[in-house]
Short mmCIF file of C-alpha atoms in Angstrom, two decimals:
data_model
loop_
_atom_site.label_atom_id
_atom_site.label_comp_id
_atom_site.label_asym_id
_atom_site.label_seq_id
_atom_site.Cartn_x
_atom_site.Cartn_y
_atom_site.Cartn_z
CA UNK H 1 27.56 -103.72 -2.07
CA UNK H 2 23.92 -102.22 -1.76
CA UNK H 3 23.80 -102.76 2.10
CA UNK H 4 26.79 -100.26 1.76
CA UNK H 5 24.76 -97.70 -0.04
CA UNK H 6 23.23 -94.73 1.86
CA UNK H 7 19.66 -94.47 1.33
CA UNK H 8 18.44 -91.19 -0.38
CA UNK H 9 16.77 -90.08 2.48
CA UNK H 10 20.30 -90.09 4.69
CA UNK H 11 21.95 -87.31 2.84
CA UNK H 12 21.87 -84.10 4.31
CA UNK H 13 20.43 -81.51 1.84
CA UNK H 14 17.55 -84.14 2.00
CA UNK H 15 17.31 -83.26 5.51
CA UNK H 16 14.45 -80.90 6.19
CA UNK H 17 15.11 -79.16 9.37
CA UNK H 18 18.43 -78.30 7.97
CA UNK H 19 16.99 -76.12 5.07
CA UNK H 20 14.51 -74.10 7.68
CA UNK H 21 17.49 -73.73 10.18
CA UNK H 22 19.29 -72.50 7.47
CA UNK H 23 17.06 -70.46 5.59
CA UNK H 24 16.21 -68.83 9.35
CA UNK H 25 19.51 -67.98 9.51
CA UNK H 26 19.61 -66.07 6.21
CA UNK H 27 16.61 -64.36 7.54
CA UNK H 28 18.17 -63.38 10.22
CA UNK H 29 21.14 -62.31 8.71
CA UNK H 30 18.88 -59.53 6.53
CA UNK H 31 17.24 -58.46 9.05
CA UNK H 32 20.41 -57.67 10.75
CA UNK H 33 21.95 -56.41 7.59
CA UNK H 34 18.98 -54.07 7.07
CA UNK H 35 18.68 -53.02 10.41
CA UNK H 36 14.67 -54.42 10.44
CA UNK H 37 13.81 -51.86 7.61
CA UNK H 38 11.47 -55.13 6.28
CA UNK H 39 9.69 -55.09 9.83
CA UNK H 40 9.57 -51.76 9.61
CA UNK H 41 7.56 -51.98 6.06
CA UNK H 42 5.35 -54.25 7.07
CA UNK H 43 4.82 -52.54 10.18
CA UNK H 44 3.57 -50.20 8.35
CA UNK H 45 1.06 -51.93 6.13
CA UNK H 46 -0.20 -53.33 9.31
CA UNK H 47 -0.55 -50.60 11.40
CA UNK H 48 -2.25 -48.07 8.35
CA UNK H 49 -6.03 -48.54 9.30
CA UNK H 50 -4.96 -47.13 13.22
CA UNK H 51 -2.80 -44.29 12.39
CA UNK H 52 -4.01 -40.68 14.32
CA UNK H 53 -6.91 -39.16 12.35
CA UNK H 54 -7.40 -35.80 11.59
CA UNK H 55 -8.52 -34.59 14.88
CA UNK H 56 -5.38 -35.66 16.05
CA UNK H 57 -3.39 -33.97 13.62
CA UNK H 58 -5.77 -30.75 14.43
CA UNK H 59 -4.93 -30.99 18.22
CA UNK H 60 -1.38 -31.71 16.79
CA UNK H 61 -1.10 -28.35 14.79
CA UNK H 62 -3.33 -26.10 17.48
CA UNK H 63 -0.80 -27.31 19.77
CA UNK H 64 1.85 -25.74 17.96
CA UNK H 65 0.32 -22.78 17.27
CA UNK H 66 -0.31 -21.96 20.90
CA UNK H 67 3.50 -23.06 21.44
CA UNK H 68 4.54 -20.42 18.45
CA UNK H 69 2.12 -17.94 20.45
CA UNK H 70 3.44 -18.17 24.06
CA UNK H 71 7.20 -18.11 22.56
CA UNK H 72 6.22 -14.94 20.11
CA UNK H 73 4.45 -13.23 23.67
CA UNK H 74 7.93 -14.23 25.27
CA UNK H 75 10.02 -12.40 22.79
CA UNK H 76 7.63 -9.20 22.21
CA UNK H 77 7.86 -9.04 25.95
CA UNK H 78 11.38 -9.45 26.28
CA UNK H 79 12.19 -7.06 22.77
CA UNK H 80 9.71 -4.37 24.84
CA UNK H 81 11.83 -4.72 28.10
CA UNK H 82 15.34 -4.68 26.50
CA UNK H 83 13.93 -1.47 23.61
CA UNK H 84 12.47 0.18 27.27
CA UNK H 85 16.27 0.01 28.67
CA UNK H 86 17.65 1.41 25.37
CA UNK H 87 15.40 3.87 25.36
CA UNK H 88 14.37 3.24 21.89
CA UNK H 89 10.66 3.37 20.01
CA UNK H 90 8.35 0.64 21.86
CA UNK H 91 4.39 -0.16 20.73
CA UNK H 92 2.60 -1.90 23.59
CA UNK H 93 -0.60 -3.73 23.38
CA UNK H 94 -2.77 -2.11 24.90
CA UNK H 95 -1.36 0.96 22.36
CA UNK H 96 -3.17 -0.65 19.24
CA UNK H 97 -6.19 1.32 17.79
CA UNK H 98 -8.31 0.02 15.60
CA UNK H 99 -9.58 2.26 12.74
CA UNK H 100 -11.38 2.45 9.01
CA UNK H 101 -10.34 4.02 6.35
CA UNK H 102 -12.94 6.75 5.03
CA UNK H 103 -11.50 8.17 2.45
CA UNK H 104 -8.56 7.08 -0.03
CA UNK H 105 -6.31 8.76 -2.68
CA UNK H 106 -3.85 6.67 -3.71
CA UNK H 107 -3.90 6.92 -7.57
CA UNK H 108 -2.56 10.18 -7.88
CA UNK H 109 0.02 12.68 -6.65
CA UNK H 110 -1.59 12.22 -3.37
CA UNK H 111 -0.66 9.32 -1.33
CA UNK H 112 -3.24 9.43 1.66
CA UNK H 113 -5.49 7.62 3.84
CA UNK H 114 -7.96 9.44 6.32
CA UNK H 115 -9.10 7.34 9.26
CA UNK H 116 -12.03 7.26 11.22
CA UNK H 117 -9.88 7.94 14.46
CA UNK H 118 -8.81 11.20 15.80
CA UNK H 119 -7.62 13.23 18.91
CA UNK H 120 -10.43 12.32 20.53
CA UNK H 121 -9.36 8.63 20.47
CA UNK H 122 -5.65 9.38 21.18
CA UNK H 123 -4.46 9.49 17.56
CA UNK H 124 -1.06 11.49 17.97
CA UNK H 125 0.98 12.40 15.12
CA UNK H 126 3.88 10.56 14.40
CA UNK H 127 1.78 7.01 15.30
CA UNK H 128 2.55 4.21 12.83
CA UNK H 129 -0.24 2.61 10.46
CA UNK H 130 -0.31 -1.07 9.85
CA UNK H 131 -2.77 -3.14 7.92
CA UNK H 132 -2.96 -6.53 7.00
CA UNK H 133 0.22 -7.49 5.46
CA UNK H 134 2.44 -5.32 7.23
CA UNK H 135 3.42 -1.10 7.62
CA UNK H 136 1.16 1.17 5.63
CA UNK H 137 2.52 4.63 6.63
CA UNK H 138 2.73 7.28 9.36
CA UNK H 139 -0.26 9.77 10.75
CA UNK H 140 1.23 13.00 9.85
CA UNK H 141 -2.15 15.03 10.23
CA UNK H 142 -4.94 14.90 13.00
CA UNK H 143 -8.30 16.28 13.37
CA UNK H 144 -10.72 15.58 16.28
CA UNK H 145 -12.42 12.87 14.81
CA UNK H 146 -10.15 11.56 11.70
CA UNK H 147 -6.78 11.40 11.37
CA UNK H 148 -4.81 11.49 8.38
CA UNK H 149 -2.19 8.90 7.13
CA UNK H 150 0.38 9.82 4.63
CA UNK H 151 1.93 6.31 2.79
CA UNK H 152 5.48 5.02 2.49
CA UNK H 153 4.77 5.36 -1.49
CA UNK H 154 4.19 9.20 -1.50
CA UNK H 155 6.61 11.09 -2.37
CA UNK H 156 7.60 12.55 0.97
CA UNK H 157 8.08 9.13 2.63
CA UNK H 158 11.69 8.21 3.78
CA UNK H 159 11.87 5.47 5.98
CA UNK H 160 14.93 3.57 7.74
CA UNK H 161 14.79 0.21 7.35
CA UNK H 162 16.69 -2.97 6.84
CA UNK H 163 16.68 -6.28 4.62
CA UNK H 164 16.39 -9.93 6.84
CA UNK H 165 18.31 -12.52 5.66
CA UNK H 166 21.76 -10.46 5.83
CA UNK H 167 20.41 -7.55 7.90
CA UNK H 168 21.67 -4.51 5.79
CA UNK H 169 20.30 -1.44 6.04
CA UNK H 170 18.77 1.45 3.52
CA UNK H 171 16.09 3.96 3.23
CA UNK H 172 12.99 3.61 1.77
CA UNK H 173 12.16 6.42 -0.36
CA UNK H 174 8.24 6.80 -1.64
CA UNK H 175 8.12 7.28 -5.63
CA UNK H 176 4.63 8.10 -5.60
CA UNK H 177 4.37 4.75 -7.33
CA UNK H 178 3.18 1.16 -5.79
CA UNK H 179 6.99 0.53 -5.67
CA UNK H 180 8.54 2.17 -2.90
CA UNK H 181 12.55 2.48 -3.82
CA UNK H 182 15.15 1.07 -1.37
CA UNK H 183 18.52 2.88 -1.42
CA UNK H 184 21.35 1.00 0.45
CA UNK H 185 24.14 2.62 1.89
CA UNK H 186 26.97 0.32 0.74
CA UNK H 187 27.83 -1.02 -2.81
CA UNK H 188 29.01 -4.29 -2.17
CA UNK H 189 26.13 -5.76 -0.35
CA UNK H 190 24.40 -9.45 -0.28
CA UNK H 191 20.85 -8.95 -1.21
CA UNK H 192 18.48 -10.93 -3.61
CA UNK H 193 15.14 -10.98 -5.27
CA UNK H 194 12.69 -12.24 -2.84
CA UNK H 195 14.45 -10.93 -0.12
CA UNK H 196 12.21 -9.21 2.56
CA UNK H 197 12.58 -5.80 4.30
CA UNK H 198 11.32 -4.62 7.47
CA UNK H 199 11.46 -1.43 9.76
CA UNK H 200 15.06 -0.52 11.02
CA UNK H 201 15.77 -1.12 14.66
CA UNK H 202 17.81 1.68 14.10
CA UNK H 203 14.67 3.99 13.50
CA UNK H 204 13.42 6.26 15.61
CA UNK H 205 10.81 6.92 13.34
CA UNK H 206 8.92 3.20 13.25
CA UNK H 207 8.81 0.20 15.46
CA UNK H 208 11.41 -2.47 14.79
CA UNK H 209 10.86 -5.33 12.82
CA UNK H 210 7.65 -4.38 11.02
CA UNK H 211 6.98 -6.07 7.79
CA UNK H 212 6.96 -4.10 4.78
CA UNK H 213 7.99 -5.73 1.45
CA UNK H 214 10.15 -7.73 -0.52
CA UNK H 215 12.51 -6.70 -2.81
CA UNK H 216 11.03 -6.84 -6.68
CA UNK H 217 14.22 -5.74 -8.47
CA UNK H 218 17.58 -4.99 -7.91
CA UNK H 219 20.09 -2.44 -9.49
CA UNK H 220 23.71 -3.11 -8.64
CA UNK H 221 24.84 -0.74 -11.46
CA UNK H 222 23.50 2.44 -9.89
CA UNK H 223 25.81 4.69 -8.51
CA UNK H 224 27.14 5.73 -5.55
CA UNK H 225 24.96 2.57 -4.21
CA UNK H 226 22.34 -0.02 -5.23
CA UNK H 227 18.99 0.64 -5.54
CA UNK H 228 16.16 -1.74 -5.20
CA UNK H 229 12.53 -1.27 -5.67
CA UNK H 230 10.14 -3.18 -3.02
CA UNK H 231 7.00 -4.67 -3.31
CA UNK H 232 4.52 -3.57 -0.58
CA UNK H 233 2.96 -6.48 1.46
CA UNK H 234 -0.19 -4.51 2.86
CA UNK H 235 -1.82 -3.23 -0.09
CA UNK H 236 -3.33 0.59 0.28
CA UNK H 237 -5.78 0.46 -2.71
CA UNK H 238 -7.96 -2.25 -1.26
CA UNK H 239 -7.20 -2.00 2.76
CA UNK H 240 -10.76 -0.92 5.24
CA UNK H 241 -9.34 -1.27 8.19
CA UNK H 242 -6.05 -0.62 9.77
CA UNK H 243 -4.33 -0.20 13.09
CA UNK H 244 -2.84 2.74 14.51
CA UNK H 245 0.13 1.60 16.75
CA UNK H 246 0.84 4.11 19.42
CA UNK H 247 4.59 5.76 19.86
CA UNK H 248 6.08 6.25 22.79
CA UNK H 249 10.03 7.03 22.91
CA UNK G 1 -34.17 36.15 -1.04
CA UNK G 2 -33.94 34.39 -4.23
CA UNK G 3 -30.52 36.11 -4.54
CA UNK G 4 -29.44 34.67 -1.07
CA UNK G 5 -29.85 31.25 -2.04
CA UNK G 6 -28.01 31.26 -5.19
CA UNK G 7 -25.18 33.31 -3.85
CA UNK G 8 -25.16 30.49 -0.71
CA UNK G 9 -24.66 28.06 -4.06
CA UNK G 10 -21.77 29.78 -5.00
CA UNK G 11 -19.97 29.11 -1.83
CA UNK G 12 -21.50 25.58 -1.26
CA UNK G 13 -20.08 24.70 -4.75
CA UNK G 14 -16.24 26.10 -3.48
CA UNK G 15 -16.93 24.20 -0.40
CA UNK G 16 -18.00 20.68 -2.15
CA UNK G 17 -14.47 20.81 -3.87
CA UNK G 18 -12.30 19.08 -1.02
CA UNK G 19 -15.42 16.64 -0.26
CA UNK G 20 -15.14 15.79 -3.81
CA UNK G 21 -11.35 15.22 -2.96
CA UNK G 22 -11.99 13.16 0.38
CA UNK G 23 -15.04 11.11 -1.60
CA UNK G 24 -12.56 10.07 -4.72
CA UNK G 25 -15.39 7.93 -6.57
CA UNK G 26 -14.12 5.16 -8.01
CA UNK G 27 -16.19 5.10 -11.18
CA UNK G 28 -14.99 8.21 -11.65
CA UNK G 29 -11.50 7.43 -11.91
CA UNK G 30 -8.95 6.32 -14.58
CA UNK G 31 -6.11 3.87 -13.14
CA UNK G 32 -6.40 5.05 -9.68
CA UNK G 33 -6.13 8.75 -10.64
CA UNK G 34 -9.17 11.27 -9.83
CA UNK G 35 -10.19 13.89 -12.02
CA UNK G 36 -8.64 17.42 -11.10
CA UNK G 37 -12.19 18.82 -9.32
CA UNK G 38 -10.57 22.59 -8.99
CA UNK G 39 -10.51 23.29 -12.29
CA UNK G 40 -14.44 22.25 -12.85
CA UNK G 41 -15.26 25.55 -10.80
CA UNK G 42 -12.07 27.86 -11.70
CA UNK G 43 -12.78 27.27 -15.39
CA UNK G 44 -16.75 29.08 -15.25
CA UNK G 45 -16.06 31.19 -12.18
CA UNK G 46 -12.82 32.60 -13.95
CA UNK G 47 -14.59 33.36 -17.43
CA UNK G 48 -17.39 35.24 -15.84
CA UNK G 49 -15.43 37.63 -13.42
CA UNK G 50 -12.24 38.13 -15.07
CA UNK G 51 -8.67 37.02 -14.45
CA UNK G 52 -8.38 38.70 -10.91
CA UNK G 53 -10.99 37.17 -9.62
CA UNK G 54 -9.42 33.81 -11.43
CA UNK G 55 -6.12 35.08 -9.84
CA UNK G 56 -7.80 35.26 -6.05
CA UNK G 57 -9.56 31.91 -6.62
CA UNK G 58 -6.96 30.14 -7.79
CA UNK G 59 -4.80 31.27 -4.69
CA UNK G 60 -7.71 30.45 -2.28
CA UNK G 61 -8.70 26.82 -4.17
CA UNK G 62 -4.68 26.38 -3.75
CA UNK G 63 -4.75 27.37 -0.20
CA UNK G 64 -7.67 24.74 0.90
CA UNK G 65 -6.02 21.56 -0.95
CA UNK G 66 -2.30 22.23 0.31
CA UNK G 67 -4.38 22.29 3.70
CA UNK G 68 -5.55 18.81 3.22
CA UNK G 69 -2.95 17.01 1.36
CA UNK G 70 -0.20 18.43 4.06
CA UNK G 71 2.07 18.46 1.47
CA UNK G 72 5.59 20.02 0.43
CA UNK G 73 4.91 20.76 -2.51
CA UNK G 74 1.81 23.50 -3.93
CA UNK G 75 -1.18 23.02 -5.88
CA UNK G 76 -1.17 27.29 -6.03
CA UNK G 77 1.34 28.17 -8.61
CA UNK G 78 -0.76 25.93 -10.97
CA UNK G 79 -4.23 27.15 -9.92
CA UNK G 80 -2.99 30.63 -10.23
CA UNK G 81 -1.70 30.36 -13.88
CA UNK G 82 -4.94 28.37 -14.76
CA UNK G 83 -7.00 31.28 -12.91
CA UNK G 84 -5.57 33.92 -14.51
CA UNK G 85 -5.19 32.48 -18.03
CA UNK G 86 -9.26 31.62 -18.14
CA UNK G 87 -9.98 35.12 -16.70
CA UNK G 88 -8.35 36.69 -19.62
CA UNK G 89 -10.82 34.05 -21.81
CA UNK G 90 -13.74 36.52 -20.26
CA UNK G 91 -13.54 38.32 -23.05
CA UNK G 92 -14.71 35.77 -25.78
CA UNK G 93 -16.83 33.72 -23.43
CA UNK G 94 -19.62 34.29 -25.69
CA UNK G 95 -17.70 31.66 -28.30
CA UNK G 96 -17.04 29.42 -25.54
CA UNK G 97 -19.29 25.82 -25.73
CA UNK G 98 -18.49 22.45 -24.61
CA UNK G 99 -15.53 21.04 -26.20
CA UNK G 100 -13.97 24.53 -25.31
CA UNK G 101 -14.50 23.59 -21.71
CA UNK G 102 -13.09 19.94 -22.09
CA UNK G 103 -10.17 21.50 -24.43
CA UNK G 104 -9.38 24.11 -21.60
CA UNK G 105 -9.35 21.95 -18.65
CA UNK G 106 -7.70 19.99 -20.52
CA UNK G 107 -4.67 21.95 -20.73
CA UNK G 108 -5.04 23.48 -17.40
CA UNK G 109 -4.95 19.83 -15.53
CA UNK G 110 -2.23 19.73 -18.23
CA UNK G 111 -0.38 22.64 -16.54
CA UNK G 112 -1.09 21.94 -13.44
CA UNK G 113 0.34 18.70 -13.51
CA UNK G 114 3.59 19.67 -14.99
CA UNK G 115 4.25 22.82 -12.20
CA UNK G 116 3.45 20.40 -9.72
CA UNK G 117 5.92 17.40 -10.92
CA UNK G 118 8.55 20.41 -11.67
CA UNK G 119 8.23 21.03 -7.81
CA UNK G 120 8.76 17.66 -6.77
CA UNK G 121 11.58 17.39 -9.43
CA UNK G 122 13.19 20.04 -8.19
CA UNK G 123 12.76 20.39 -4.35
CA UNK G 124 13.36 16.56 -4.11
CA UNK G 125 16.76 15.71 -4.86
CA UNK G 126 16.73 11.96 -4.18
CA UNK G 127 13.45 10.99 -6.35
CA UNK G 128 15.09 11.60 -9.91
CA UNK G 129 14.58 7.88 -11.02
CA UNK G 130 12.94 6.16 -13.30
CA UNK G 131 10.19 5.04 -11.69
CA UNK G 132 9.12 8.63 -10.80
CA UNK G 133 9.00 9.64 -14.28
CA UNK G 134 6.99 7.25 -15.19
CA UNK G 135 4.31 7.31 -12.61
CA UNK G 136 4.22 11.11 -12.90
CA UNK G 137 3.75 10.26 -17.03
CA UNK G 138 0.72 8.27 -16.34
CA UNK G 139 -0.73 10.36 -13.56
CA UNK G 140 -1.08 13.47 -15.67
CA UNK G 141 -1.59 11.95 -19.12
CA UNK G 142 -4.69 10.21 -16.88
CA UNK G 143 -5.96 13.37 -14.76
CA UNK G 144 -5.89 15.33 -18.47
CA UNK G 145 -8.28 12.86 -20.05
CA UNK G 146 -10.22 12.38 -17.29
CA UNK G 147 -11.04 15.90 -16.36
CA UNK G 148 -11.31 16.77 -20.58
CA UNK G 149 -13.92 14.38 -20.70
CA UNK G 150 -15.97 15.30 -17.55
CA UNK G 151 -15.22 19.02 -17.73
CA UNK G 152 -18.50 19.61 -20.42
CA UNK G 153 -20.91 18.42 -17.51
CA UNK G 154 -19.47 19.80 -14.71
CA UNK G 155 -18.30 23.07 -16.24
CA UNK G 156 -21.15 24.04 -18.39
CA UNK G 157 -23.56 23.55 -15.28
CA UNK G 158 -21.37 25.50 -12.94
CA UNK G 159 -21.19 28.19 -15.99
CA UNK G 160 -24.88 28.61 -16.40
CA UNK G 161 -25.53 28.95 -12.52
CA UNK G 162 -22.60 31.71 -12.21
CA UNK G 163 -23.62 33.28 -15.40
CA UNK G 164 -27.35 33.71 -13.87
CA UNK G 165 -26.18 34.66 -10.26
CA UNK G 166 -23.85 37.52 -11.97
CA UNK G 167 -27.19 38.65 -13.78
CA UNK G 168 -29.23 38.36 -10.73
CA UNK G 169 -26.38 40.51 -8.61
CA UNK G 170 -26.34 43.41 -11.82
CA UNK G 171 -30.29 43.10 -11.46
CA UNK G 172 -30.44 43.71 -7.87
CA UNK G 173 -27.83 46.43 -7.67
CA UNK G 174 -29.11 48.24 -10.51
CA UNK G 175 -32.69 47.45 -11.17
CA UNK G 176 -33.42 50.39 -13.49
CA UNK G 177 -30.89 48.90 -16.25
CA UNK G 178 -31.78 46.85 -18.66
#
């Protein structure tokens, strides 16, 4: 009767190389259910102390920003070409003139900027004004050696332009305030807060595409169309120098 | 030749006007807005030579800044009124001091303002907002109280040189009166 007795160390969950084949199998099995997310983790752990430094991530970005460059060049080249065989208003770069501003009123009735640039450097009138941030206004006045910018918030300022996310279209009319207002020419239109506007390709007044503002307030109440007032992105009061875009039709 | 120099101040001081304009010093200015510089040589040049004279210089200070601002609207209908309103003051300049100056100049920027924003309002159909009113609210209610307060320095030093050049002209055109 005990010969016929197995001896404890017979059974099979006693059996040791059974529980790491089987327990290597689970592994397995969650490795392949996770799709090696674990090796992944711990890959990660591992690998922290050789990850690309900051150079790297400087080369990285610099990289991209010479990318951005080449494909902005690309498009200002082809835009030029394609406004050259429409005949429409083109700004080339050789057409850029850099100027100071010498003298400012733009507190009062007056909404002016006199330059440091004149006929003597080219200045025409009708040549847009852009500072840093985006379109400041239009030289309506020259001398020999200054040249006189009147803003897009005076009063006499009407501008075509057009909003970017849904591409409608208005006018920008000066207020002699900082807030320029933007008349649409449709009532049921799909703008927003936030939204920003830029220079009409339609205009044969301005560049297309030049930054101007974003839209600070709407009025869909107004009637016959909505009215929005925009915030300026280049800011007259505190801008030295600008540059005078040359126009050629 | 002491005559020739003070009459060559009497132009130099119409000709500083617009530089005055171009400079637009900032510690001289109340939320953006410049004081209204014509009036700070209309007022005295008005008083001493009478509301024609006012009438002439207002049309020929209105002339020179509608030349530099470019603009659409005028600056002349106001200077005019102003001109010929402190020319007919000529004949109580004797009770005019300091606070008279600030008081008048006052009321002229005051005047000034309003024909110009009347022009805008009505020669610019499509600017009747809000917005407008308010900014042209601000911009005179500033260019008032700024030119009130400066007017006693400016003016009563402009009046004193006229008022002694006009003497010095009577002098040497008539030097047997006394």
């Amino acid at each position: 009767m005990l010969g016929k007795r197995r001896i404890y160390s017979e059974r099979w969950w006693n059996k040791k190389k059974l529980w790491i084949l089987l327990s290597f199998s689970i592994f397995l099995i969650l490795v392949r259910i996770s799709k090696g997310s674990f090796y992944r983790d711990i890959y990660y752990f591992l690998s922290t102390p050789f990850w690309p430094g900051q150079s790297q991530k400087e080369i990285l970005l610099k990289s991209y920003e010479q990318e951005l460059f080449a494909t902005l060049s690309q498009l200002e080249k082809d835009n030029q070409r394609l406004r050259e065989l429409l005949s429409l208003q083109r700004v080339s770069q050789e057409d850029k003139i850099n100027a100071s501003v010498i003298s400012r009123q733009t507190g009062s009735w007056w909404r002016i900027l006199i330059l440091n640039k004149g006929s003597r450097d080219g200045v025409e009138i009708g040549d847009v004004v852009v500072g840093p941030g985006g379109l400041l206004g239009v030289i309506d006045n020259i001398s020999f050696l200054t040249s006189s910018v009147k803003l897009i918030t005076s009063t006499d300022s009407k501008l075509g332009v057009w909003t970017q996310r849904e591409n409608i279209h208005g006018l920008l009319i000066g207020q002699g305030n900082d807030s320029p207002l933007l008349t649409f020419y449709l009532k049921e239109i799909d703008v927003k807060v936030g939204d920003f506007v830029f220079s009409s390709p339609a205009s044969t007044l301005l560049p297309a595409n030049l930054p101007i503002g974003i839209i600070e307030t709407i009025d869909k109440e107004s009637s016959p169309s909505v009215i929005a007032s925009v915030k300026l992105l280049a800011n007259p009061h505190a801008i030295d120098w600008v540059q005078i875009l040359k126009m050629r039709i | 030749m002491r005559l020739r120099s003070k009459l060559n101040f009497s132009v130099l001081s119409f000709l500083i006007i617009p530089i005055m304009i171009f400079w637009n010093p900032q510690f001289l200015s109340l939320m953006g807005v410049q004081p209204y510089w014509p009036l700070f040589w209309l007022l005295p040049w008005a008083i001493i030579y009478g509301p024609m004279n006012g009438l002439f210089s207002g049309i020929f200070l209105g002339l020179v800044l509608d030349a530099l601002n470019n603009d659409y609207h005028s600056q002349i209908p106001g200077l005019v009124i102003c001109g010929i309103w402190f020319g007919r003051l000529s004949v109580s300049r004797d009770s005019i001091n300091k606070f008279k100056f600030g008081l008048l100049t006052s009321m002229g920027t005051l005047i000034c303002g309003l024909v110009y924003f009347s022009q805008i309002i009505l020669f610019s159909s499509n600017l009747k907002s809000f917005y407008l009113f308010s900014f042209a609210i601000k911009n005179i209610f500033s260019q008032v109280f700024l030119t009130g307060i400066l007017a006693p320095i400016f003016c009563s030093w402009l009046f004193l040189l006229f008022d002694n050049r006009k003497l010095e002209v009577n002098k040497f055109r008539n030097p047997t009166s006394t």
